[in-house]
C-alpha positions as YAML, in Angstrom:
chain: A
units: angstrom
residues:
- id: 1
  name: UNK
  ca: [48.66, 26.11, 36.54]
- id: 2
  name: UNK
  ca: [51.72, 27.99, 38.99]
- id: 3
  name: UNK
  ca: [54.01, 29.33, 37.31]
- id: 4
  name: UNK
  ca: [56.75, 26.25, 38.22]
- id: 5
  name: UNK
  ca: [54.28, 24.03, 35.77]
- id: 6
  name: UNK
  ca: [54.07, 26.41, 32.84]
- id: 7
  name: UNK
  ca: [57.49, 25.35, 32.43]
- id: 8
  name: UNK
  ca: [56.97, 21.96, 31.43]
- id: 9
  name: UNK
  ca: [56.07, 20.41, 28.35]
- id: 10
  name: UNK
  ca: [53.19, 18.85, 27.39]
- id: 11
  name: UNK
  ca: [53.47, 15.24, 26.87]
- id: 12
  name: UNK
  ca: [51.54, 12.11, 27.05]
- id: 13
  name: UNK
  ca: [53.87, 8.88, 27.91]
- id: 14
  name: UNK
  ca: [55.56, 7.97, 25.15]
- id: 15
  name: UNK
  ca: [54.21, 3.98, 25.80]
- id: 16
  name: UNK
  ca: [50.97, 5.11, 25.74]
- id: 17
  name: UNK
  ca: [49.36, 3.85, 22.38]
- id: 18
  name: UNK
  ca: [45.79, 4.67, 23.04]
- id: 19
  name: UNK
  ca: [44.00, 6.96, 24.83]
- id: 20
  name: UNK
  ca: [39.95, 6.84, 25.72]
- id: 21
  name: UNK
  ca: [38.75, 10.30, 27.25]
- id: 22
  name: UNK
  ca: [34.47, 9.38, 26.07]
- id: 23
  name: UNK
  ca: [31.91, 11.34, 27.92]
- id: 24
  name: UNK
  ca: [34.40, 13.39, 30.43]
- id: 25
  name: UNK
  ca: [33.04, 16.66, 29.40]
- id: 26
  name: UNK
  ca: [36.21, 17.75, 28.32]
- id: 27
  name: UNK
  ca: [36.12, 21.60, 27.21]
- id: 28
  name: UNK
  ca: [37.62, 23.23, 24.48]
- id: 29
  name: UNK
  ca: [40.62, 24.02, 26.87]
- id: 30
  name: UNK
  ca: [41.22, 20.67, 27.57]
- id: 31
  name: UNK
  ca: [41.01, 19.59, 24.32]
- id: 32
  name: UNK
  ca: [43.60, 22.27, 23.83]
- id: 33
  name: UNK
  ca: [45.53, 21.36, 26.36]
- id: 34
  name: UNK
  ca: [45.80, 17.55, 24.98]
- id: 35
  name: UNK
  ca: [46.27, 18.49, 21.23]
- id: 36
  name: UNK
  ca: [49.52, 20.50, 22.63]
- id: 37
  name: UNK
  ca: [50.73, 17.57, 23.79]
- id: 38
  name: UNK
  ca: [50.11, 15.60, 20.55]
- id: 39
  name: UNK
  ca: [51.79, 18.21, 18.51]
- id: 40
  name: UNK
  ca: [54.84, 16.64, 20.33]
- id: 41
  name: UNK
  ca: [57.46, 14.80, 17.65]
- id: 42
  name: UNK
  ca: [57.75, 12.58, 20.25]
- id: 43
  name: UNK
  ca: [54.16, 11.36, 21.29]
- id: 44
  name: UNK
  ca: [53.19, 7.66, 19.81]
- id: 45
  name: UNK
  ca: [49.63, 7.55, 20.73]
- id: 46
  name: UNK
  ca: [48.03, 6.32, 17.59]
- id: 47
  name: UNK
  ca: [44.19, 5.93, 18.89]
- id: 48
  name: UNK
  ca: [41.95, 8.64, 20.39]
- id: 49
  name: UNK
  ca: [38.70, 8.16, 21.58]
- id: 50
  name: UNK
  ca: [37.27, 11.82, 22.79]
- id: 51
  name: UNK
  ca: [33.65, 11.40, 22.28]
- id: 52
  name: UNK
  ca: [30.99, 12.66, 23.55]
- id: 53
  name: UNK
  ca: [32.94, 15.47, 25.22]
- id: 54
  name: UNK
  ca: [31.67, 19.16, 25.22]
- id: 55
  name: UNK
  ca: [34.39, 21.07, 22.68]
- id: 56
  name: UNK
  ca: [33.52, 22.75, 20.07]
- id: 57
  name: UNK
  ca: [34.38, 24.30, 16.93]
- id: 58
  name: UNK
  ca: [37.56, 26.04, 18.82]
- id: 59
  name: UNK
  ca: [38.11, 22.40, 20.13]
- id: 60
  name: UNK
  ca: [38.04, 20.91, 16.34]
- id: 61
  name: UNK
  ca: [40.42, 23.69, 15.16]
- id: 62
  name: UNK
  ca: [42.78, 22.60, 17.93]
- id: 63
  name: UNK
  ca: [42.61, 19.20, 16.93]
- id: 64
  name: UNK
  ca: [43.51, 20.22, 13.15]
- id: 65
  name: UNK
  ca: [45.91, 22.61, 13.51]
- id: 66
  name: UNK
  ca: [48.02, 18.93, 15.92]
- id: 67
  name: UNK
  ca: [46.66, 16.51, 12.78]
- id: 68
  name: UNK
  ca: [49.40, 19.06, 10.79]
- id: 69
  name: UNK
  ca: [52.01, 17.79, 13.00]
- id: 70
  name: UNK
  ca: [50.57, 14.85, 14.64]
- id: 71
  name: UNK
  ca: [52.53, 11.53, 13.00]
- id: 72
  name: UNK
  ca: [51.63, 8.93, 15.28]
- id: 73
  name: UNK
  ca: [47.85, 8.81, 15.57]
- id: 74
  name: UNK
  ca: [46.20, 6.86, 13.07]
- id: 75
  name: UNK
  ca: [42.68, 6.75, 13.99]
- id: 76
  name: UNK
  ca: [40.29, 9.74, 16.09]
- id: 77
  name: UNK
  ca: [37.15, 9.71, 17.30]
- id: 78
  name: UNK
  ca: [34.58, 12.71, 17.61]
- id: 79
  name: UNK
  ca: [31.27, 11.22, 17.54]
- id: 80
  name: UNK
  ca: [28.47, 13.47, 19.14]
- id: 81
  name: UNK
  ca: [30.22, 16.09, 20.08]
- id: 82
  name: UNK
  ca: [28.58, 19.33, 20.35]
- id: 83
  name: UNK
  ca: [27.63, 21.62, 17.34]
- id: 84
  name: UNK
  ca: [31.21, 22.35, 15.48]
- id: 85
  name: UNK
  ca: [30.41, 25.85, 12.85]
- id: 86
  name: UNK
  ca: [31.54, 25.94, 9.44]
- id: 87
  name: UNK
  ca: [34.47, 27.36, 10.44]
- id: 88
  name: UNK
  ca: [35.66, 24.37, 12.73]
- id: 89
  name: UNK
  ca: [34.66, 21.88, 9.67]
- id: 90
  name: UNK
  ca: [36.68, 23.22, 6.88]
- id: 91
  name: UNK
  ca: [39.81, 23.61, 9.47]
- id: 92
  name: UNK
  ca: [39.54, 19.44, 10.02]
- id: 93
  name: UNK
  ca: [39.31, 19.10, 6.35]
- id: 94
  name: UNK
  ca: [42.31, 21.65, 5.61]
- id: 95
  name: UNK
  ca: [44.44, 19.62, 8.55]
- id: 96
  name: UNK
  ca: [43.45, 16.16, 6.60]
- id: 97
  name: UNK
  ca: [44.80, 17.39, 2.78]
- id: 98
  name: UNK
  ca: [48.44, 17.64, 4.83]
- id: 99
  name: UNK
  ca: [47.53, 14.71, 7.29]
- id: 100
  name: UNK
  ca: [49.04, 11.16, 5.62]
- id: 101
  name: UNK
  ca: [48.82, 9.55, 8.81]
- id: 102
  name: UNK
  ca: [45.23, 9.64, 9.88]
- id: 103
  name: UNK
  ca: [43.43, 6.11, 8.61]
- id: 104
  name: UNK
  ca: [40.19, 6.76, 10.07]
- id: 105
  name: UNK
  ca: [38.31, 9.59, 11.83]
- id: 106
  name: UNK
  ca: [34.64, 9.57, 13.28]
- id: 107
  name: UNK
  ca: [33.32, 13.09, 12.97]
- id: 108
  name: UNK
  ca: [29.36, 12.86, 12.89]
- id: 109
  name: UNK
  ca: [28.69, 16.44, 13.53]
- id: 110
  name: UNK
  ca: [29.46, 17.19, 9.89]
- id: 111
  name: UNK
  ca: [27.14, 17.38, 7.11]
- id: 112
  name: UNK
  ca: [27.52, 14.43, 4.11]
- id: 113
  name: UNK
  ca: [30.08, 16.77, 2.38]
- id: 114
  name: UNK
  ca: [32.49, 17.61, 4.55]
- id: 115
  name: UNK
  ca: [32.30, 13.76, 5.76]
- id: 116
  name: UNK
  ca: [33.17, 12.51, 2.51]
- id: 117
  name: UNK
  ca: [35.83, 14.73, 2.19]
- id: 118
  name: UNK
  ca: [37.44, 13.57, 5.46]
- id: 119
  name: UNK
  ca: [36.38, 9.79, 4.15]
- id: 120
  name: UNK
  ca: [38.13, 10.80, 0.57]
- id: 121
  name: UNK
  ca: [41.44, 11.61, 2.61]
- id: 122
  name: UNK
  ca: [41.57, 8.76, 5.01]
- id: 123
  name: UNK
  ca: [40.96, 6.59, 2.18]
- id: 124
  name: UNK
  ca: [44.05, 8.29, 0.09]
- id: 125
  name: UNK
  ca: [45.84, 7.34, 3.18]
- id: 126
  name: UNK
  ca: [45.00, 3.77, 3.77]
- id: 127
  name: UNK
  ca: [44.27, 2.26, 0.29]
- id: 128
  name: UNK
  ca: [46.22, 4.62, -2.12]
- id: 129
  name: UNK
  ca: [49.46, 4.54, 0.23]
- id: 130
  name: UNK
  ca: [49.55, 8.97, -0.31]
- id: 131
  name: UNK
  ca: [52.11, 9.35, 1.82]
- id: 132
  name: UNK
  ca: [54.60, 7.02, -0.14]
- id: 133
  name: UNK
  ca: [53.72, 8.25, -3.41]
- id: 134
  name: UNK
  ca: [53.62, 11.79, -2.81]
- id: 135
  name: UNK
  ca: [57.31, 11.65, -1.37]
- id: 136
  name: UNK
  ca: [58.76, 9.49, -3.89]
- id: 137
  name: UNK
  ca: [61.91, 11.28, -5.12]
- id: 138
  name: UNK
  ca: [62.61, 8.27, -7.46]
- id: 139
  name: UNK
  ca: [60.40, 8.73, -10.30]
- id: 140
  name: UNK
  ca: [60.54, 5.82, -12.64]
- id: 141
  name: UNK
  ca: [59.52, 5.22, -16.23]
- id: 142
  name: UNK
  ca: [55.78, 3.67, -15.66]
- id: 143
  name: UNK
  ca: [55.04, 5.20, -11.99]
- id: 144
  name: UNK
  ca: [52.04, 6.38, -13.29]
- id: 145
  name: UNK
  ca: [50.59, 2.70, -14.08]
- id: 146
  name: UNK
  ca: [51.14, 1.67, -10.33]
- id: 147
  name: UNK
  ca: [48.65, 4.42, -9.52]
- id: 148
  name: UNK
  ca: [46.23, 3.79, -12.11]
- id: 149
  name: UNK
  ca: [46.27, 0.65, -10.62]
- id: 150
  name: UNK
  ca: [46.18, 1.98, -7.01]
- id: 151
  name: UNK
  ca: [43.15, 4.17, -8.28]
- id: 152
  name: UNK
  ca: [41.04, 2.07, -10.11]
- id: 153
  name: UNK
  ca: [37.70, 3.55, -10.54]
- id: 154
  name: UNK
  ca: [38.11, 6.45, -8.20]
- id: 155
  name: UNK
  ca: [38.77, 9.40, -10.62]
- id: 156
  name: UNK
  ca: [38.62, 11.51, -7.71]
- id: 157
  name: UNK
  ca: [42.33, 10.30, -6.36]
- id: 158
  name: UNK
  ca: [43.93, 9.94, -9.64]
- id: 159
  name: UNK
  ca: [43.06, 13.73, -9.96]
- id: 160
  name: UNK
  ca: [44.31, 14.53, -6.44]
- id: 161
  name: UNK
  ca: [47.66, 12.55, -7.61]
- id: 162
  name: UNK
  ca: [47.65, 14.69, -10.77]
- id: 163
  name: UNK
  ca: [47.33, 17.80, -8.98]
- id: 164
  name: UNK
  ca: [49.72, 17.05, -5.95]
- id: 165
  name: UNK
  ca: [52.52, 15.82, -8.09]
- id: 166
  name: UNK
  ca: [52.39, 15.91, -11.67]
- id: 167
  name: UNK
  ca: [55.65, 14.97, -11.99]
- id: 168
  name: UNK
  ca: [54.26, 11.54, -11.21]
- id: 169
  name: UNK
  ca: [52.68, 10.61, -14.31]
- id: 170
  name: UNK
  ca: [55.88, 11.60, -16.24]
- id: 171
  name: UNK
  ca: [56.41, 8.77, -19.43]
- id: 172
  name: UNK
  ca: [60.10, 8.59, -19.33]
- id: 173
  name: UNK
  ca: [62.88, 10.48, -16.96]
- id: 174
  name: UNK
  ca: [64.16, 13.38, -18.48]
...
């Protein structure tokens, strides 16, 4: 970089949807470097393929600290990256309890745990619709059937709804 380019923002084309950077041996700088420019309101890439690359756990915090911002992209992929430390794990999973965007995400370099954790909040964002529910302002009598019945048998989001919002699972408007 001159000094002429430090200057200008970091953007990817706003037409640009998806975006496959697989095996490029992309750094933790670059992957730095991109994640600045998906922090951007403005970006609508909503796929990103960066597998394979050679980032690691300072990469993965990069990436979570733009999935906090990040609106757009709905679905990343990090398969086989290299080894990503505690650390870099539990920053991903932190980034996906504020993340109601992401629908999927490919992370293989994580042990079953943190895995299902990032499963558990993809799945709050595609089947249980968190987003919608935790922004409702509009809390009607019997809002808290519509998520039983969003829930079904998985305890573990009715009790993420609970704790989120209580207000929620109100019986009647006060």
């Amino acid at each position: 970089n001159n000094n002429n380019n430090n200057n200008k923002k970091n953007t990817i084309t706003p037409g640009i949807r998806q975006l496959v950077l697989n095996d490029k041996s992309i750094s933790d700088s670059g992957i730095e470097y991109l994640c600045t420019a998906l922090a951007d309101e403005n970006s609508a890439l909503e796929r990103l393929n960066i597998s394979g690359n050679k980032f690691s756990s300072n990469g993965v915090i990069a990436i979570s600290k733009m999935l906090q911002t990040n609106t757009s992209l709905k679905w990343i992929s990090m398969v086989t990256c290299r080894e990503i430390s505690t650390k870099g794990k539990q920053a991903l999973v932190k980034a996906m309890q504020q993340n109601f965007f992401i629908k999927q995400i490919r992370f293989t370099n994580a042990d079953v745990d943190v895995r299902n954790q990032l499963n558990f909040f993809t799945t709050l964002n595609t089947k249980f619709h968190r987003r919608d529910l935790l922004r409702n302002q509009d809390i009607t009598v019997g809002l808290w059937a519509n998520i039983f019945s969003y829930c079904g048998n998985s305890t573990d989001a009715l009790f993420y709804f609970v704790k989120s919002k209580p207000e929620l699972f109100k019986l009647y408007n006060t």
